[in-house]
DNA sequence: TTGGAAAACTAACAAGTGTTAGTTAGTTTT
DNA sequence: AAAACTAACTAACACTTGTTAGTTTTCCAA
């Protein structure tokens, strides 16, 4: 593991625990036993940590949803795989996920605009699956935007309660979520 | 409107837009055309803004769920009303909601502990409704904790996209969410 | 063994932080 | 008219912030 990776990893951990703004370069430095100024031999700025993390995870998610659209044909299958990929990506690195879900707001103006654009695009890919399901006659006539936001809310929230050492593993979480979203809570 | 309320309202607006940590007392002061030091004639500290807001909304939600448990008897009805109350409380003041959902992390240690305790209690009330539904034979045999977290995630996320001037009003949002949660996306 | 890059250090800067002290003008109560 | 209260002010404190400059140490390839 390079020194840069070590710094990034440590920084992400602190930022998840205390928040991005509340984590100072001196905090990060002392966690890897060096001086704040020395960090700049490895990273360009504090914001670079946020940028690399947010856009890195964005790319992972984009690749995931593109794969789904290439391979599967019916909406229920697509949705199941999209959920699976999303949960895998998020639970892979909870520290990074926290920055992705919560701290992107603190990106500088132009980076934030870029980020929102990519997030909206990802959201649209999800929405298209819901719409496809309706066109297939398999899904109810729900408001696609509303449904998509509700689904993504459930997915993103997993990062708040998932514990790697807990009893529920990402695969199982994805399956339960898929089932919950597709068929709801009530017996019929 | 008292000066205090004016300050609180303005502060909440800024904190939603820029984040709690990123909003300085000087920012708040200049937004109400006074000096930072003068704010202390009306509020005790910066944290008081966060405390009052988080615990105020917590109380509103607690009252709401208690009412539901007193009045209604079957789980589906209880859940519908609980969702309705929750959405009403959150959409009532989006600025306050933002602090409640996102910024409570920045409460001081003891206040944060109190907050988490009350939030967990509220969560438990929701969970009990899900459990009741299963005992009635009306709900599926889902993991109650998992289901509750997923439901609350959907509810809390509404604050991210709801716009008072938009076409969907709180009552309608609550109804759609209830329907979505109870019966899911797929036709049967 | 040596030359040079990589990676650490110290010191400092300029700006911003929440908050307190002390003061003053204007209003209300005694 | 005197006293007390309210709400504003200026000035300052003590500290933290991200970052840069300049210097020294570490370490590996030739």
Coordinates of C-alpha atoms (C1' of nucleotides) in Angstrom, one line a residue:
Chain A
X1 CA 0.0 0.0 0.0
X2 CA 1.4 3.3 -1.0
X3 CA 1.7 6.2 1.4
X4 CA -1.0 8.0 -0.6
X5 CA -3.4 5.2 -0.2
X6 CA -2.7 5.0 3.5
X7 CA -3.4 8.8 3.9
X8 CA -6.6 8.6 1.8
X9 CA -7.9 5.6 3.8
X10 CA -7.2 7.2 7.1
X11 CA -8.7 10.5 6.0
X12 CA -11.9 8.8 4.8
X13 CA -12.2 7.1 8.2
X14 CA -11.9 10.4 10.1
X15 CA -14.2 12.2 7.7
X16 CA -16.9 9.6 8.2
X17 CA -16.6 9.8 11.9
X18 CA -16.3 13.6 12.3
X19 CA -17.5 15.0 9.0
X20 CA -15.5 16.5 6.2
X21 CA -15.4 20.0 7.5
X22 CA -14.6 18.9 11.0
X23 CA -11.6 16.9 9.9
X24 CA -8.5 19.0 9.6
X25 CA -5.3 18.3 7.8
X26 CA -3.6 18.2 11.2
X27 CA -6.1 15.5 12.3
X28 CA -5.3 13.4 9.3
X29 CA -1.5 14.0 9.6
X30 CA -1.4 13.0 13.2
X31 CA -3.4 9.8 12.4
X32 CA -0.6 8.7 10.0
X33 CA 2.1 10.1 12.3
X34 CA 3.4 13.0 10.3
X35 CA 3.0 16.7 10.1
X36 CA 0.2 18.4 8.2
X37 CA 2.6 20.0 5.7
X38 CA 4.0 16.7 4.8
X39 CA 0.7 15.5 3.5
X40 CA 1.2 17.8 0.5
X41 CA 3.9 15.5 -0.8
X42 CA 1.2 13.0 -1.5
X43 CA -2.0 14.8 -2.1
X44 CA -2.7 18.1 -3.8
X45 CA -5.3 19.5 -1.4
X46 CA -7.9 18.6 1.1
X47 CA -10.6 18.9 -1.5
X48 CA -8.7 16.4 -3.7
X49 CA -9.7 13.7 -1.1
X50 CA -13.3 14.6 -1.5
X51 CA -13.2 14.9 -5.3
X52 CA -11.4 11.6 -5.9
X53 CA -13.7 9.8 -3.5
X54 CA -17.0 11.2 -4.8
X55 CA -16.1 10.8 -8.5
X56 CA -14.5 7.4 -8.0
X57 CA -17.6 6.0 -6.5
X58 CA -19.7 7.7 -9.1
X59 CA -17.7 6.0 -11.8
X60 CA -18.1 2.6 -10.2
X61 CA -21.9 3.0 -10.0
X62 CA -22.0 4.2 -13.6
X63 CA -20.2 1.2 -14.8
X64 CA -22.5 -1.0 -12.8
X65 CA -25.7 0.3 -14.3
X66 CA -24.3 0.2 -17.8
X67 CA -23.5 -3.4 -17.4
X68 CA -27.0 -4.1 -16.2
X69 CA -28.5 -2.4 -19.2
X70 CA -26.3 -4.4 -21.6
X71 CA -26.9 -7.8 -20.2
X72 CA -30.4 -8.1 -18.9
X73 CA -33.6 -7.5 -20.8
X74 CA -36.6 -7.5 -18.5
X75 CA -37.2 -4.7 -16.0
X76 CA -37.5 -6.9 -12.9
X77 CA -34.2 -8.6 -13.6
X78 CA -32.6 -5.3 -14.4
X79 CA -33.8 -3.7 -11.2
X80 CA -32.6 -6.6 -9.1
X81 CA -29.1 -6.4 -10.6
X82 CA -29.0 -2.7 -10.4
X83 CA -29.9 -2.9 -6.7
X84 CA -27.3 -5.6 -6.2
X85 CA -24.5 -3.6 -7.9
X86 CA -25.4 -0.4 -6.0
X87 CA -25.3 -2.2 -2.6
X88 CA -22.1 -3.9 -3.5
X89 CA -20.5 -0.6 -4.4
X90 CA -21.7 1.2 -1.3
X91 CA -20.9 -1.5 1.3
X92 CA -17.5 -2.1 -0.3
X93 CA -16.1 1.0 1.4
X94 CA -18.4 2.6 4.0
X95 CA -16.1 5.6 4.5
X96 CA -16.1 6.4 0.9
X97 CA -19.8 5.9 0.7
X98 CA -20.3 8.4 3.5
X99 CA -18.5 11.1 1.5
X100 CA -20.4 10.2 -1.6
X101 CA -23.8 10.3 0.0
X102 CA -23.4 13.2 2.5
X103 CA -20.3 15.3 1.9
X104 CA -20.4 16.0 -1.8
X105 CA -22.2 19.2 -0.8
X106 CA -18.9 20.7 0.2
X107 CA -17.3 20.3 -3.2
X108 CA -16.4 23.6 -4.7
X109 CA -19.0 25.1 -7.0
X110 CA -17.9 23.7 -10.3
X111 CA -17.1 20.2 -9.0
X112 CA -20.4 20.1 -7.2
X113 CA -22.2 21.0 -10.4
X114 CA -20.4 18.2 -12.3
X115 CA -21.2 15.7 -9.5
X116 CA -24.9 16.6 -9.5
X117 CA -25.0 16.1 -13.2
X118 CA -23.5 12.7 -13.0
X119 CA -25.8 11.7 -10.1
X120 CA -28.8 12.9 -12.0
X121 CA -27.7 10.8 -15.0
X122 CA -27.4 7.7 -12.8
X123 CA -30.8 8.4 -11.4
X124 CA -32.2 8.6 -14.9
X125 CA -30.8 5.1 -15.7
X126 CA -32.7 3.8 -12.7
X127 CA -35.8 5.6 -13.7
X128 CA -35.7 4.2 -17.2
X129 CA -35.8 0.7 -15.7
X130 CA -39.0 1.6 -13.8
X131 CA -40.5 3.0 -16.9
X132 CA -39.5 -0.1 -18.9
X133 CA -41.3 -2.2 -16.3
X134 CA -44.5 -0.3 -16.8
X135 CA -44.2 -0.5 -20.6
X136 CA -43.8 -4.3 -20.2
X137 CA -47.0 -4.3 -18.2
X138 CA -45.1 -5.8 -15.2
X139 CA -45.0 -2.7 -13.0
X140 CA -47.8 -0.6 -11.6
X141 CA -48.5 2.8 -13.0
X142 CA -46.5 4.7 -10.4
X143 CA -44.9 8.1 -10.8
X144 CA -41.4 7.0 -12.1
X145 CA -39.6 9.9 -10.6
X146 CA -41.2 9.4 -7.2
X147 CA -40.6 5.7 -7.3
X148 CA -36.9 6.1 -8.3
X149 CA -36.2 8.6 -5.5
X150 CA -37.8 6.4 -3.0
X151 CA -35.8 3.3 -4.1
X152 CA -32.5 5.2 -4.2
X153 CA -33.2 6.6 -0.7
X154 CA -33.6 3.1 0.7
X155 CA -30.4 2.0 -1.1
X156 CA -28.3 4.9 0.1
X157 CA -29.5 4.6 3.6
X158 CA -28.0 1.2 3.9
X159 CA -24.6 2.8 4.5
X160 CA -26.0 4.2 7.7
X161 CA -26.8 0.9 9.4
X162 CA -24.8 -1.8 7.6
X163 CA -22.0 -3.3 9.7
X164 CA -19.5 -5.6 7.9
X165 CA -19.4 -7.8 11.0
X166 CA -23.1 -7.9 11.3
X167 CA -25.3 -10.8 10.3
X168 CA -26.6 -9.4 7.1
X169 CA -24.2 -9.5 4.1
X170 CA -24.5 -7.2 1.1
X171 CA -25.9 -10.0 -1.2
X172 CA -28.6 -10.7 1.3
X173 CA -29.4 -7.0 1.8
X174 CA -29.7 -6.5 -1.9
X175 CA -32.1 -9.5 -2.2
X176 CA -34.3 -8.3 0.7
X177 CA -34.4 -4.8 -0.7
X178 CA -35.3 -6.1 -4.1
X179 CA -38.1 -8.2 -2.7
X180 CA -39.3 -5.4 -0.5
X181 CA -39.4 -2.9 -3.4
X182 CA -41.0 -5.2 -5.9
X183 CA -43.7 -6.7 -3.7
X184 CA -44.1 -4.5 -0.7
X185 CA -45.0 -5.2 2.9
X186 CA -48.5 -6.3 2.7
X187 CA -49.8 -9.8 1.9
X188 CA -52.3 -9.9 -0.9
Chain B
X1 CA -42.2 37.7 15.1
X2 CA -39.6 38.2 17.8
X3 CA -36.0 38.9 17.0
X4 CA -35.0 35.5 18.2
X5 CA -37.3 33.8 15.8
X6 CA -36.0 35.9 13.0
X7 CA -32.5 34.9 13.8
X8 CA -33.4 31.3 14.2
X9 CA -35.2 31.2 10.9
X10 CA -32.4 32.9 9.0
X11 CA -29.8 30.7 10.6
X12 CA -31.7 27.6 9.6
X13 CA -31.9 28.7 6.1
X14 CA -28.2 29.4 5.9
X15 CA -27.4 26.1 7.6
X16 CA -29.5 24.1 5.1
X17 CA -27.8 25.8 2.2
X18 CA -24.2 25.8 3.4
X19 CA -24.2 23.2 6.2
X20 CA -24.0 23.8 10.0
X21 CA -20.2 23.9 10.3
X22 CA -19.9 26.2 7.3
X23 CA -22.3 28.7 8.6
X24 CA -20.5 31.2 10.9
X25 CA -22.1 33.5 13.5
X26 CA -20.9 36.4 11.3
X27 CA -22.8 34.9 8.3
X28 CA -26.0 34.7 10.4
X29 CA -25.4 38.2 11.8
X30 CA -25.0 39.9 8.5
X31 CA -28.1 38.1 7.2
X32 CA -30.1 39.8 9.8
X33 CA -28.1 43.1 9.6
X34 CA -26.3 43.0 12.9
X35 CA -23.0 42.2 14.4
X36 CA -22.0 38.7 15.4
X37 CA -21.7 39.6 19.0
X38 CA -25.2 41.0 19.1
X39 CA -26.6 37.6 18.4
X40 CA -25.7 36.6 21.9
X41 CA -28.4 38.9 23.3
X42 CA -30.9 36.5 21.8
X43 CA -29.3 33.1 21.7
X44 CA -27.0 31.4 24.0
X45 CA -24.6 29.8 21.5
X46 CA -24.4 28.5 18.0
X47 CA -25.1 25.0 19.2
X48 CA -28.3 26.2 20.8
X49 CA -29.7 26.7 17.3
X50 CA -28.9 23.1 16.5
X51 CA -30.1 21.7 19.8
X52 CA -33.4 23.5 19.8
X53 CA -34.1 22.5 16.2
X54 CA -33.2 18.9 16.5
X55 CA -35.0 18.3 19.7
X56 CA -38.0 20.4 18.7
X57 CA -38.6 18.3 15.7
X58 CA -37.9 15.1 17.7
X59 CA -40.7 16.1 20.0
X60 CA -43.1 16.8 17.2
X61 CA -42.5 13.4 15.8
X62 CA -42.8 11.7 19.1
X63 CA -46.2 13.3 19.7
X64 CA -47.3 12.2 16.3
X65 CA -46.5 8.6 16.7
X66 CA -48.0 8.4 20.2
X67 CA -51.3 9.8 18.8
X68 CA -51.3 7.1 16.1
X69 CA -50.8 4.4 18.7
X70 CA -53.6 5.8 20.8
X71 CA -56.2 6.2 18.1
X72 CA -55.8 3.4 15.5
X73 CA -55.8 -0.3 16.0
X74 CA -54.8 -2.2 13.0
X75 CA -51.3 -2.0 11.6
X76 CA -52.0 -0.9 8.1
X77 CA -53.9 2.1 9.4
X78 CA -51.3 2.9 12.0
X79 CA -48.6 2.8 9.4
X80 CA -50.5 5.0 7.1
X81 CA -51.1 7.6 9.8
X82 CA -47.5 7.4 11.1
X83 CA -46.2 8.0 7.6
X84 CA -48.6 10.9 7.1
X85 CA -47.6 12.5 10.4
X86 CA -43.9 12.1 9.6
X87 CA -44.1 13.6 6.2
X88 CA -46.2 16.5 7.5
X89 CA -43.6 17.2 10.2
X90 CA -40.7 17.1 7.8
X91 CA -42.2 19.1 5.0
X92 CA -43.5 21.7 7.4
X93 CA -40.0 23.3 7.7
X94 CA -37.4 22.0 5.3
X95 CA -34.6 24.0 6.9
X96 CA -35.3 22.4 10.3
X97 CA -35.7 19.0 8.7
X98 CA -32.2 19.3 7.2
X99 CA -30.7 19.9 10.6
X100 CA -32.7 17.0 12.0
X101 CA -31.8 14.5 9.4
X102 CA -28.2 15.5 8.6
X103 CA -26.6 17.9 11.1
X104 CA -27.4 16.3 14.4
X105 CA -24.0 14.6 14.1
X106 CA -22.4 17.9 15.1
X107 CA -24.2 18.1 18.4
X108 CA -21.8 17.9 21.4
X109 CA -21.2 14.4 22.7
X110 CA -23.9 14.3 25.4
X111 CA -26.6 16.0 23.4
X112 CA -25.8 13.7 20.5
X113 CA -26.2 10.7 22.8
X114 CA -29.6 12.0 24.0
X115 CA -30.7 12.7 20.4
X116 CA -29.7 9.2 19.2
X117 CA -31.6 7.7 22.1
X118 CA -34.8 9.5 21.2
X119 CA -34.4 8.7 17.6
X120 CA -34.0 5.0 18.4
X121 CA -37.1 5.1 20.5
X122 CA -39.0 6.7 17.7
X123 CA -37.7 4.0 15.4
X124 CA -38.8 1.3 17.8
X125 CA -42.4 2.7 17.7
X126 CA -42.4 2.3 14.0
X127 CA -40.9 -1.2 14.2
X128 CA -43.7 -2.2 16.6
X129 CA -46.2 -1.3 14.0
X130 CA -44.5 -3.6 11.5
X131 CA -44.4 -6.4 14.1
X132 CA -48.0 -5.9 14.9
X133 CA -48.9 -6.2 11.2
X134 CA -47.2 -9.6 11.1
X135 CA -48.9 -10.7 14.3
X136 CA -52.2 -9.7 12.7
X137 CA -51.3 -11.9 9.8
X138 CA -51.6 -8.9 7.5
X139 CA -47.9 -8.2 6.8
X140 CA -45.3 -10.6 5.4
X141 CA -42.7 -12.2 7.5
X142 CA -40.0 -9.6 6.9
X143 CA -37.1 -8.7 9.2
X144 CA -38.8 -5.8 11.2
X145 CA -35.6 -3.9 11.8
X146 CA -34.7 -4.1 8.1
X147 CA -38.1 -3.0 7.0
X148 CA -38.3 -0.1 9.4
X149 CA -35.0 1.3 8.4
X150 CA -35.9 1.0 4.8
X151 CA -39.2 2.8 5.4
X152 CA -37.7 5.6 7.4
X153 CA -35.0 6.1 4.8
X154 CA -37.7 6.7 2.2
X155 CA -39.5 9.1 4.5
X156 CA -36.5 11.1 5.5
X157 CA -35.3 11.4 1.9
X158 CA -38.4 13.3 1.0
X159 CA -36.8 16.4 2.5
X160 CA -34.2 16.2 -0.2
X161 CA -36.5 16.6 -3.2
X162 CA -39.8 18.0 -1.9
X163 CA -40.5 21.5 -3.1
X164 CA -43.4 23.4 -1.5
X165 CA -44.2 25.0 -4.9
X166 CA -44.0 21.7 -6.7
X167 CA -47.0 19.7 -7.9
X168 CA -46.9 17.0 -5.2
X169 CA -48.2 18.1 -1.8
X170 CA -47.4 16.4 1.6
X171 CA -50.7 14.6 1.8
X172 CA -50.3 13.1 -1.6
X173 CA -46.6 12.2 -1.0
X174 CA -47.7 10.4 2.2
X175 CA -50.4 8.5 0.4
X176 CA -48.1 7.4 -2.4
X177 CA -45.4 6.4 0.0
X178 CA -47.9 4.4 2.0
X179 CA -49.1 2.6 -1.1
X180 CA -45.6 2.0 -2.3
X181 CA -44.5 0.6 1.0
X182 CA -47.5 -1.6 1.5
X183 CA -47.9 -3.1 -1.9
X184 CA -44.7 -2.5 -3.7
X185 CA -43.9 -1.9 -7.4
X186 CA -44.8 -5.1 -9.1
X187 CA -48.3 -6.2 -10.3
X188 CA -49.3 -9.6 -9.0
Chain C
dT1 C1' 30.1 5.5 -2.2
dT2 C1' 27.7 8.9 -4.1
dG3 C1' 24.0 11.8 -6.4
dG4 C1' 19.5 12.9 -6.5
dA5 C1' 14.8 12.3 -5.9
dA6 C1' 11.3 11.4 -2.4
dA7 C1' 9.4 12.4 1.8
dA8 C1' 9.7 14.2 6.0
dC9 C1' 10.5 18.5 8.9
dT10 C1' 9.9 23.6 11.0
dA11 C1' 8.0 28.0 10.6
dA12 C1' 5.0 31.0 9.1
dC13 C1' 1.0 33.3 6.8
dA14 C1' -3.4 35.2 6.2
dA15 C1' -7.9 34.4 7.1
dG16 C1' -11.6 32.9 9.8
dT17 C1' -13.7 30.8 14.2
dG18 C1' -17.0 31.2 18.5
dT19 C1' -17.3 33.8 22.2
dT20 C1' -16.5 37.5 25.9
dA21 C1' -15.9 42.2 27.8
dG22 C1' -17.1 46.6 28.1
dT23 C1' -19.8 50.3 26.4
dT24 C1' -23.7 53.1 24.7
dA25 C1' -28.2 54.6 23.1
dG26 C1' -33.0 54.1 23.6
dT27 C1' -37.0 52.4 26.0
dT28 C1' -39.7 50.9 30.0
dT29 C1' -40.6 50.6 34.8
dT30 C1' -40.4 52.4 39.4
Chain D
dA1 C1' -36.5 62.1 37.5
dA2 C1' -34.0 57.8 38.6
dA3 C1' -33.2 53.2 37.9
dA4 C1' -33.3 49.1 35.2
dC5 C1' -33.6 46.7 31.2
dT6 C1' -33.0 45.7 26.1
dA7 C1' -30.4 45.4 22.2
dA8 C1' -27.2 47.1 19.6
dC9 C1' -22.2 48.3 19.1
dT10 C1' -16.6 48.0 18.9
dA11 C1' -12.7 45.6 20.1
dA12 C1' -10.4 41.9 21.3
dC13 C1' -8.9 37.1 22.7
dA14 C1' -7.2 32.7 22.0
dC15 C1' -7.4 29.3 18.7
dT16 C1' -7.8 26.8 14.4
dT17 C1' -7.8 26.5 9.4
dG18 C1' -5.6 25.1 4.7
dT19 C1' -1.6 25.9 2.5
dT20 C1' 3.3 27.5 1.1
dA21 C1' 8.4 28.2 1.5
dG22 C1' 12.5 26.6 2.7
dT23 C1' 15.3 23.1 4.8
dT24 C1' 16.7 18.6 6.3
dT25 C1' 16.6 13.7 6.4
dT26 C1' 15.9 9.2 4.3
dC27 C1' 16.6 5.9 0.9
dC28 C1' 17.5 3.6 -3.3
dA29 C1' 19.9 3.2 -8.0
dA30 C1' 24.2 3.8 -10.4

